[in-house]
Amino acid sequence: MPPPSDIVKVAIEWPGAFPKLMEIDQKKPLSAIIKEVCEGWSLGNHENFALQNADSTNFYITEKNRSDIKNGSILRLTTSPSQTAAQLHERIQSSSMDAKLEALKDLANSSRDVTFAQEFINLDGISLLTQMVESGTEYVLPLSSFPFFYSVFSGSPTSFPITNTSLLQIAGYVNKSAMDTAVLQRSLAILESMVLNSQDLYQKVAQEITIGQLIPHLQGTDQDIQTYTIAVINALFLKAPEDKRQEMAHILAQKQLRSIILSNVIRSPKPINDEMAHQLYVLQVLTFNLLEDRMMTKMDPQDQAQRDIIFELRRIAFDVECEPNNSGSIEKRKSMYTRDYKKLGFINHVNPAMDFTQIPPGMLALDNMLYFARHHQDAYIRIVLENSSREDKHECPFGRSSIELTKMLCETLKVGELPSENCHDFHPMFFTHDRSFEEFFCICIQLLNKTWKEMRATSEDFNKVMQVVREQIMRALTQKPNSLDQLKSRLQNLSYTEILKIRQSERMNQEDFQSRPILELREKIQPEIMELIKQQRLNRLCDGTCFRKISSRRRQDKFWYCRLSPNHKVLHYGDLEESPQGEVSHDLLQEKLPVADIKAVVTGKDCPHMKEKGALKQNKEVLELAFSVLYESDEYLNFIAPDKHEYCVWTDGLNALLGKEMTSDFTKSDMDTLLSMEMKLRLLDLENIQIPEAPPPIPKEPSNYDFVYDCN
């Protein structure tokens, strides 16, 4: 007869004594169990004791988490959280510096347990830690290893308010020329957290930290320091009010900062890691977002200063001298202006200011045209005069092209959109010039004119040309050119003829051609393949998987195994002493969970064990492999897959058991592969091939097998 489910067999340790084996009744109050354990070792004052997990976590057993105790668990009798908190609270106030630092290490280790951390906070421990930060650098490094340290100094609603003294102290660490690398790194991380989480703290940090003070940290060789420095710059930029943003933009646009980032970070011998790539991407996006105001500003046809820009474009193109007011009649001058504006390629020949009332791109298009005319004057004049001498139907309209191209570039670079949290798509070439967007436009407008000629386009082909130019630009950007000159050479190789070849090659590699009959065939085959994938996932669950138990600090040499029963109705699982060699039988797995009791499958941040263990939140690899099975009211079974493949197999299989859709990347990849193979088989060219009704006869055996090569 199996033991009652409420009885758990455990071993309990006590320093200096042999471990005690006992049965814990989960129905009894925890205090009564602790009292019983204390009496067994003749210990009084049982209220000063508690039970802990005897693993690297050292988490306290409470009424909330006692259900996690499994058969064979090893527990430890220790002092209660309140007693331990009081002792450490006293130790960190020791007069001895070594004793203080040792106590801080113990405190950081213990504070990973929420139960202990709450007791320490109740003793006003946060104020004590804040005072220590204010008193000297030697405390920043050990304190920064606390799980709740960054939330305390982030200004978040759940944290304690930071004092001006603390802020000045941390800012002082950043401003010092010679500072311990670890302390500097933690201080920069704290400043970034402050700025991003509180507008009030942004104001305080902005008063103490300037971009100029951060620049020296970019000139070192430590990529982590450089990453945190750019992160602080990005945070200051992102949280700056509108009136301060242009000032920040002026600082960022300075050649000194850009060239330092280019030479010391982007062109550093060290490869750029993902976090640095993300911060550079954020800086790139924030810099381009400064163009949003001009992009969303319509031209005022009555504004003489804005109209003078159009006059300047006309003057540079046709070298028109300033004419006296009385030269010619008004009608003659209007006729001359209309003729020139037509040559410049404006849609509205009479009043070209009307062309810039569309937003986007608004006034940004006119800014780009003027920059091109002034800084690349020869190319500008050549394009305008070249097209004005063509036949009307073959001229490439410079004005209209510039407006549409500016709009396309804004869409490509996502001007005005907030940076994505997980994107690393920065382009080194945009850090090589102070006016990179304008230079980018100048290269692309010349490309557009070249492509127009190669396509022998007419005004009716305008949209087709723009599509080809977009494709040329996107293909060149995917190659990540290191400079604007390199971009030019890449675009030079992507001529219209080359684009046609690439398109043809891609069409040849496509199996479906998007025709309606073939799309219908795909839709008909897809459910069959999805059922095949589902069966494969369930078969893998029946084979089972060994999962490693992971704590918040490090991996442990403990394992547990889970597998699905052959009838797909029960999950069998249980702890193992070591990693198994092959499958584990159902008999060795004592625990079981009926599939009918499963309510939901959650992944990532939604998993209970990811919410509880704060340290794991910082580990993206673990977070991406975590999933949980929820059953009954608030019960759950937590998993951390050994790799991405097993994660996809199990989440797919569990969702299939619940009748839900399988959405993992692995399923999409399998679907694409199997669907492609099946479509190619069904679409084999069998024209003029006679398929016999009966299978061909088996040939006679050869007279000898001398032709067989023995590999051994």
XYZ file of C-alpha atoms in Angstrom, residues 53-571:
519
model
C 16.834 23.468 1.932
C 20.274 21.927 2.343
C 21.316 22.823 -1.191
C 23.137 25.841 -2.583
C 19.989 27.978 -2.429
C 19.597 27.737 1.375
C 15.991 28.866 0.941
C 13.851 28.798 4.066
C 10.897 26.436 4.250
C 7.674 28.382 4.810
C 3.991 27.582 4.851
C 3.819 28.868 1.261
C 6.568 26.730 -0.234
C 6.465 23.626 1.969
C 4.542 21.804 -0.752
C 7.788 21.774 -2.787
C 9.348 19.296 -0.331
C 9.686 15.931 -2.085
C 10.492 12.462 -0.841
C 14.229 12.151 -0.225
C 14.767 15.904 0.248
C 17.580 16.990 2.572
C 16.713 19.826 4.942
C 18.764 21.732 7.488
C 17.765 23.013 10.919
C 19.053 26.557 11.298
C 18.333 29.846 13.034
C 15.120 31.594 12.044
C 15.128 34.323 9.368
C 14.476 37.023 11.966
C 17.367 35.834 14.144
C 19.754 35.577 11.182
C 18.700 39.027 9.905
C 19.296 40.569 13.334
C 22.751 38.971 13.570
C 23.825 40.177 10.116
C 22.340 43.613 10.777
C 24.638 43.849 13.775
C 27.683 42.369 11.996
C 27.635 44.871 9.111
C 27.911 47.667 11.681
C 31.151 46.222 13.038
C 34.084 48.562 13.542
C 36.358 46.179 11.632
C 36.414 46.743 7.873
C 37.224 43.075 7.149
C 34.355 41.951 9.388
C 31.991 44.340 7.589
C 32.939 43.095 4.135
C 32.658 39.461 5.241
C 29.220 40.182 6.709
C 28.151 41.858 3.453
C 29.107 38.747 1.470
C 27.022 36.573 3.827
C 24.187 39.084 3.617
C 24.246 39.066 -0.190
C 24.065 35.276 -0.173
C 21.218 35.130 2.353
C 19.216 37.925 0.711
C 18.494 35.755 -2.305
C 15.802 34.211 -0.145
C 12.701 36.427 -0.131
C 11.803 35.301 3.390
C 15.130 36.465 4.812
C 15.210 39.642 2.683
C 11.847 40.745 4.064
C 13.053 40.252 7.650
C 16.180 42.305 6.933
C 14.125 45.086 5.325
C 11.852 45.125 8.386
C 14.929 45.997 10.478
C 15.367 49.157 8.365
C 18.251 47.426 6.611
C 17.812 49.380 3.369
C 18.638 52.664 5.087
C 21.749 51.079 6.527
C 22.867 49.850 3.084
C 22.180 53.283 1.597
C 24.388 54.913 4.223
C 27.176 52.468 3.408
C 27.001 53.378 -0.290
C 27.254 57.028 0.667
C 30.280 56.392 2.866
C 32.773 54.872 0.414
C 33.626 52.926 -2.734
C 34.671 49.778 -0.902
C 31.004 48.960 -0.257
C 29.635 49.412 -3.789
C 31.025 46.153 -5.180
C 29.786 43.774 -2.437
C 26.451 45.618 -2.179
C 25.849 45.473 -5.927
C 25.639 41.685 -5.745
C 22.416 41.954 -3.718
C 19.360 40.745 -5.679
C 17.342 43.814 -4.631
C 20.208 46.327 -4.834
C 19.368 47.798 -8.253
C 15.677 48.141 -7.424
C 16.623 50.082 -4.279
C 18.610 52.593 -6.344
C 16.350 52.680 -9.399
C 13.621 54.937 -8.122
C 10.979 52.336 -8.969
C 7.649 52.550 -7.094
C 8.469 49.508 -4.949
C 11.890 50.752 -3.905
C 13.079 53.103 -1.219
C 13.807 56.724 -2.233
C 17.471 57.389 -2.924
C 19.078 60.310 -1.123
C 20.970 63.125 -2.812
C 24.088 62.035 -0.961
C 23.866 58.543 -2.481
C 23.387 59.944 -5.950
C 26.323 62.335 -5.561
C 28.481 59.505 -4.263
C 27.664 57.218 -7.208
C 28.034 60.072 -9.693
C 31.400 60.837 -8.106
C 32.600 57.311 -8.846
C 31.721 57.819 -12.523
C 33.380 61.238 -12.723
C 36.679 60.085 -11.222
C 39.425 59.450 -13.740
C 40.931 56.490 -11.844
C 38.342 54.109 -10.437
C 38.122 50.382 -9.877
C 36.629 48.775 -12.997
C 34.036 46.733 -11.118
C 32.873 49.737 -9.052
C 32.690 51.919 -12.178
C 30.669 49.286 -14.037
C 28.149 48.940 -11.175
C 27.904 52.725 -10.784
C 27.140 53.222 -14.485
C 24.488 50.476 -14.307
C 22.873 52.191 -11.296
C 22.825 55.575 -13.069
C 21.174 54.043 -16.148
C 18.547 52.414 -13.933
C 17.880 55.714 -12.144
C 17.400 57.656 -15.370
C 15.132 55.088 -17.018
C 12.857 54.567 -14.001
C 12.294 58.059 -12.620
C 11.938 61.483 -14.197
C 12.961 63.134 -10.911
C 16.137 61.070 -10.756
C 16.792 61.907 -14.417
C 16.847 65.583 -13.482
C 19.311 64.917 -10.665
C 21.572 62.670 -12.736
C 21.544 65.116 -15.682
C 22.789 67.845 -13.323
C 25.686 65.710 -12.084
C 26.698 63.784 -15.217
C 27.486 65.311 -18.602
C 28.335 63.635 -21.888
C 31.808 65.144 -21.670
C 32.426 63.386 -18.360
C 31.386 60.053 -19.893
C 33.607 60.308 -22.984
C 36.838 59.182 -21.212
C 35.163 55.868 -20.328
C 34.694 55.208 -24.064
C 38.416 55.622 -24.717
C 39.414 52.601 -22.632
C 39.619 48.981 -23.739
C 37.018 47.436 -21.407
C 33.994 46.700 -23.602
C 31.672 46.259 -20.597
C 32.523 49.775 -19.369
C 32.013 51.142 -22.879
C 28.663 49.355 -23.127
C 27.385 50.757 -19.821
C 28.658 54.225 -20.783
C 26.733 54.238 -24.077
C 23.721 52.853 -22.176
C 23.831 55.872 -19.828
C 24.129 58.244 -22.819
C 21.137 56.540 -24.447
C 19.116 56.752 -21.222
C 19.862 60.493 -20.831
C 18.934 61.006 -24.478
C 15.728 58.943 -24.240
C 14.413 60.669 -21.097
C 15.415 64.202 -22.051
C 12.444 66.606 -22.416
C 11.744 68.095 -25.833
C 13.521 71.383 -25.100
C 16.677 69.528 -23.997
C 16.681 66.924 -26.763
C 18.071 69.224 -29.444
C 20.824 70.235 -27.056
C 21.647 66.571 -26.519
C 21.541 66.070 -30.286
C 24.099 68.828 -30.759
C 26.428 67.079 -28.307
C 25.925 63.688 -29.953
C 26.511 65.191 -33.378
C 29.885 66.510 -32.305
C 32.692 64.899 -34.240
C 34.610 64.091 -31.048
C 32.004 61.736 -29.572
C 31.186 60.082 -32.902
C 34.824 59.548 -33.828
C 35.622 58.140 -30.361
C 32.788 55.611 -30.656
C 33.912 54.750 -34.194
C 37.617 54.276 -33.403
C 37.428 52.833 -29.865
C 34.273 50.727 -30.078
C 33.167 49.913 -33.630
C 36.661 49.550 -35.088
C 38.147 48.027 -31.956
C 40.060 44.743 -32.448
C 37.616 43.081 -30.043
C 34.441 41.673 -31.629
C 31.283 43.569 -30.670
C 29.074 41.505 -28.359
C 25.272 41.486 -28.527
C 24.741 43.982 -25.685
C 27.117 46.515 -27.226
C 25.472 46.011 -30.639
C 22.088 46.706 -29.020
C 23.304 49.920 -27.377
C 24.824 51.138 -30.660
C 21.540 50.322 -32.394
C 19.626 52.337 -29.755
C 22.012 55.279 -30.198
C 21.557 55.073 -33.979
C 17.743 55.060 -33.662
C 17.689 57.956 -31.180
C 19.971 59.993 -33.441
C 17.777 59.421 -36.499
C 14.656 60.188 -34.461
C 15.875 63.787 -34.260
C 14.772 64.041 -37.896
C 11.158 63.386 -36.917
C 10.298 67.053 -36.328
C 11.382 68.062 -39.831
C 9.806 64.925 -41.298
C 6.429 65.854 -39.789
C 6.634 69.589 -40.567
C 4.672 70.800 -43.588
C 6.045 73.598 -45.714
C 4.266 76.925 -45.404
C 3.841 78.235 -48.970
C 3.650 81.766 -47.569
C 6.955 81.517 -45.658
C 9.525 83.474 -47.669
C 12.521 81.853 -45.926
C 11.314 78.405 -46.925
C 10.570 79.526 -50.469
C 14.090 80.958 -50.688
C 15.422 77.401 -50.359
C 13.595 76.455 -53.564
C 15.010 79.579 -55.232
C 18.478 78.448 -54.088
C 17.951 75.028 -55.707
C 17.006 76.769 -58.951
C 19.994 79.143 -58.755
C 22.558 76.382 -58.164
C 21.134 74.207 -60.965
C 20.932 76.861 -63.657
C 23.471 79.402 -62.333
C 20.861 82.159 -62.578
C 22.188 85.574 -61.582
C 20.052 87.727 -59.312
C 17.817 89.579 -61.683
C 16.798 93.180 -61.030
C 13.193 93.680 -60.069
C 12.419 95.557 -63.263
C 13.917 93.023 -65.644
C 11.105 91.682 -67.798
C 7.405 91.519 -67.142
C 5.867 89.540 -64.261
C 4.322 87.111 -66.751
C 7.714 86.488 -68.363
C 9.386 85.802 -65.022
C 6.567 83.438 -63.975
C 6.898 81.569 -67.249
C 10.665 81.266 -66.731
C 10.215 80.023 -63.146
C 7.613 77.462 -64.243
C 9.960 76.150 -66.936
C 12.852 75.785 -64.472
C 10.698 74.152 -61.807
C 9.563 71.628 -64.391
C 13.209 70.876 -65.200
C 13.870 70.418 -61.468
C 11.207 67.710 -61.457
C 8.588 69.243 -59.157
C 4.998 68.044 -59.479
C 3.559 71.533 -59.048
C 5.448 73.628 -61.593
C 3.738 76.890 -60.659
C 4.148 76.658 -56.872
C 6.600 73.844 -55.940
C 6.159 74.673 -52.245
C 2.941 72.642 -52.429
C 5.020 69.492 -53.068
C 6.341 69.661 -49.492
C 2.979 69.783 -47.726
C 2.774 65.983 -47.583
C 3.953 64.434 -44.288
C 6.037 62.426 -44.124
C 8.559 63.479 -45.456
C 7.621 67.174 -45.129
C 10.498 69.642 -44.887
C 13.065 66.872 -44.435
C 12.962 66.205 -48.188
C 13.745 69.856 -48.949
C 16.602 69.782 -46.403
C 18.097 66.762 -48.175
C 17.787 68.391 -51.603
C 19.532 71.555 -50.423
C 22.321 69.537 -48.766
C 22.846 67.584 -51.999
C 22.891 70.771 -54.090
C 25.428 72.503 -51.820
C 27.758 69.630 -50.827
C 27.631 67.571 -54.047
C 27.063 70.411 -56.481
C 28.557 68.779 -59.567
C 26.451 65.626 -59.168
C 23.358 67.745 -58.503
C 23.819 69.902 -61.606
C 24.592 66.857 -63.749
C 21.395 65.050 -62.689
C 19.176 68.109 -63.230
C 20.638 69.101 -66.597
C 20.865 65.508 -67.814
C 17.170 64.938 -67.232
C 16.077 68.315 -68.518
C 17.632 67.463 -71.895
C 15.792 64.137 -72.241
C 12.444 63.608 -73.798
C 9.571 64.488 -71.478
C 8.464 60.917 -70.987
C 12.002 59.658 -70.119
C 13.172 62.385 -67.710
C 13.759 61.358 -64.085
C 11.988 64.026 -61.977
C 14.571 65.130 -59.388
C 12.058 66.886 -57.108
C 9.481 64.111 -57.002
C 12.209 61.456 -56.709
C 13.832 63.256 -53.773
C 10.545 63.512 -51.892
C 9.649 59.836 -52.373
C 13.214 58.695 -51.667
C 13.325 60.644 -48.382
C 10.053 59.040 -47.364
C 11.434 55.585 -48.241
C 14.647 56.146 -46.250
C 12.640 57.259 -43.216
C 10.595 54.046 -43.432
C 13.721 51.922 -43.875
C 15.492 53.467 -40.859
C 12.224 53.647 -38.860
C 12.573 57.338 -38.099
C 10.233 58.311 -35.260
C 9.854 54.784 -33.830
C 11.147 53.808 -30.394
C 14.075 51.369 -30.389
C 13.248 47.689 -30.033
C 14.370 45.956 -26.831
C 15.985 42.979 -28.563
C 17.320 44.442 -31.795
C 21.076 44.556 -32.585
C 20.798 45.967 -36.116
C 23.201 48.890 -36.085
C 25.096 50.060 -39.187
C 28.759 51.065 -38.740
C 28.651 53.428 -41.734
C 26.237 55.789 -39.948
C 28.956 56.487 -37.368
C 31.504 57.554 -40.003
C 30.018 60.969 -40.873
C 28.526 63.871 -38.931
C 25.681 64.193 -41.463
C 25.228 60.491 -42.196
C 21.519 60.627 -43.111
C 22.059 63.423 -45.624
C 25.071 61.621 -47.120
C 23.005 58.437 -47.290
C 20.364 60.363 -49.234
C 22.966 61.778 -51.631
C 24.251 58.305 -52.469
C 20.735 56.945 -52.946
C 19.462 59.793 -55.135
C 22.361 59.172 -57.533
C 21.536 55.457 -57.425
C 17.920 56.256 -58.290
C 18.960 58.306 -61.321
C 21.309 55.518 -62.462
C 18.625 52.836 -62.053
C 16.110 55.029 -63.921
C 18.445 55.121 -66.936
C 19.184 51.374 -66.739
C 15.455 50.608 -66.724
C 14.804 53.124 -69.544
C 11.898 54.201 -67.435
C 9.173 56.700 -68.222
C 7.002 58.706 -65.844
C 4.530 55.802 -65.819
C 7.270 53.530 -64.405
C 8.028 55.763 -61.404
C 6.665 53.321 -58.790
C 8.461 50.382 -60.409
C 11.768 52.247 -60.253
C 11.195 53.089 -56.581
C 10.559 49.400 -55.835
C 13.823 48.409 -57.496
C 15.731 51.159 -55.661
C 14.242 50.024 -52.337
C 15.407 46.478 -53.066
C 18.888 47.691 -54.008
C 19.186 49.686 -50.770
C 17.859 46.891 -48.550
C 20.184 44.297 -50.099
C 23.164 46.621 -49.670
C 22.267 47.342 -46.023
C 22.055 43.641 -45.166
C 25.752 43.366 -46.071
C 26.536 45.891 -43.284
C 29.034 48.123 -45.157
C 31.631 49.671 -42.838
C 31.690 53.036 -44.597
C 29.695 55.159 -47.000
C 32.270 54.497 -49.717
C 31.766 50.777 -49.200
C 28.013 51.317 -49.518
C 28.597 53.035 -52.873
C 30.596 50.091 -54.195
C 27.966 47.595 -52.990
C 25.221 49.580 -54.721
C 27.386 49.824 -57.840
C 27.415 46.029 -57.996
C 23.649 45.849 -57.476
C 22.682 47.217 -60.881
C 19.208 46.717 -62.327
C 20.546 43.803 -64.406
C 21.939 42.169 -61.266
C 18.635 42.658 -59.431
C 16.840 40.901 -62.295
C 19.283 37.978 -62.038
C 18.773 37.731 -58.276
C 15.001 37.812 -58.676
C 15.135 35.124 -61.347
C 17.351 32.940 -59.174
C 15.021 33.323 -56.206
C 12.014 32.487 -58.352
C 13.764 29.357 -59.588
C 14.341 28.284 -55.987
C 10.727 28.817 -55.010
C 8.582 25.735 -55.253
C 5.173 27.341 -55.129
C 5.298 30.436 -57.402
C 2.234 31.618 -55.467
C -0.144 30.266 -58.101
C -3.664 29.478 -56.909
C -3.743 25.707 -57.689
C -0.440 25.154 -55.911
C -1.528 27.256 -52.917
C -4.637 25.097 -52.668
C -2.474 21.977 -52.776
C -0.310 23.366 -49.950
C -3.380 24.042 -47.827
C -4.599 20.488 -48.423
C -1.250 18.909 -47.488
C -0.555 21.116 -44.461
C -2.936 19.393 -41.969
C -1.434 15.993 -42.818
C 2.076 17.241 -42.115
C 0.990 18.992 -38.919
C -0.490 15.696 -37.694
C 2.793 13.968 -38.539
C 4.741 16.566 -36.517
C 2.298 16.180 -33.629
C 2.802 12.413 -33.538
C 6.565 12.867 -33.563
C 6.358 15.280 -30.604
C 4.172 12.890 -28.594
C 6.504 9.981 -29.370
C 9.429 12.059 -28.070
C 7.503 12.815 -24.863
C 6.899 9.088 -24.444
C 10.665 8.507 -24.685
C 11.133 11.058 -21.894
C 13.825 13.625 -21.083
C 16.263 14.146 -18.222
C 16.052 17.649 -16.772
C 18.713 19.238 -14.613
C 17.714 20.933 -11.375
C 18.942 24.518 -11.444
C 19.247 26.908 -8.529
C 19.453 30.686 -8.631
C 23.234 30.544 -8.123
C 24.630 27.634 -10.096
C 23.832 24.305 -11.674
C 23.565 21.335 -9.356
C 24.439 17.704 -9.948
C 20.848 16.666 -9.396
C 18.470 15.474 -12.047
C 14.860 14.534 -12.550
C 13.180 12.684 -15.365
C 9.785 13.119 -17.000
C 8.037 11.057 -19.657
C 4.571 10.579 -21.091
C 2.771 7.251 -20.759
C 2.212 5.311 -24.039
C -1.539 5.963 -23.838
C -0.845 9.729 -23.590
C -2.878 10.055 -20.370
C -0.276 10.455 -17.584
C 3.025 12.280 -17.072
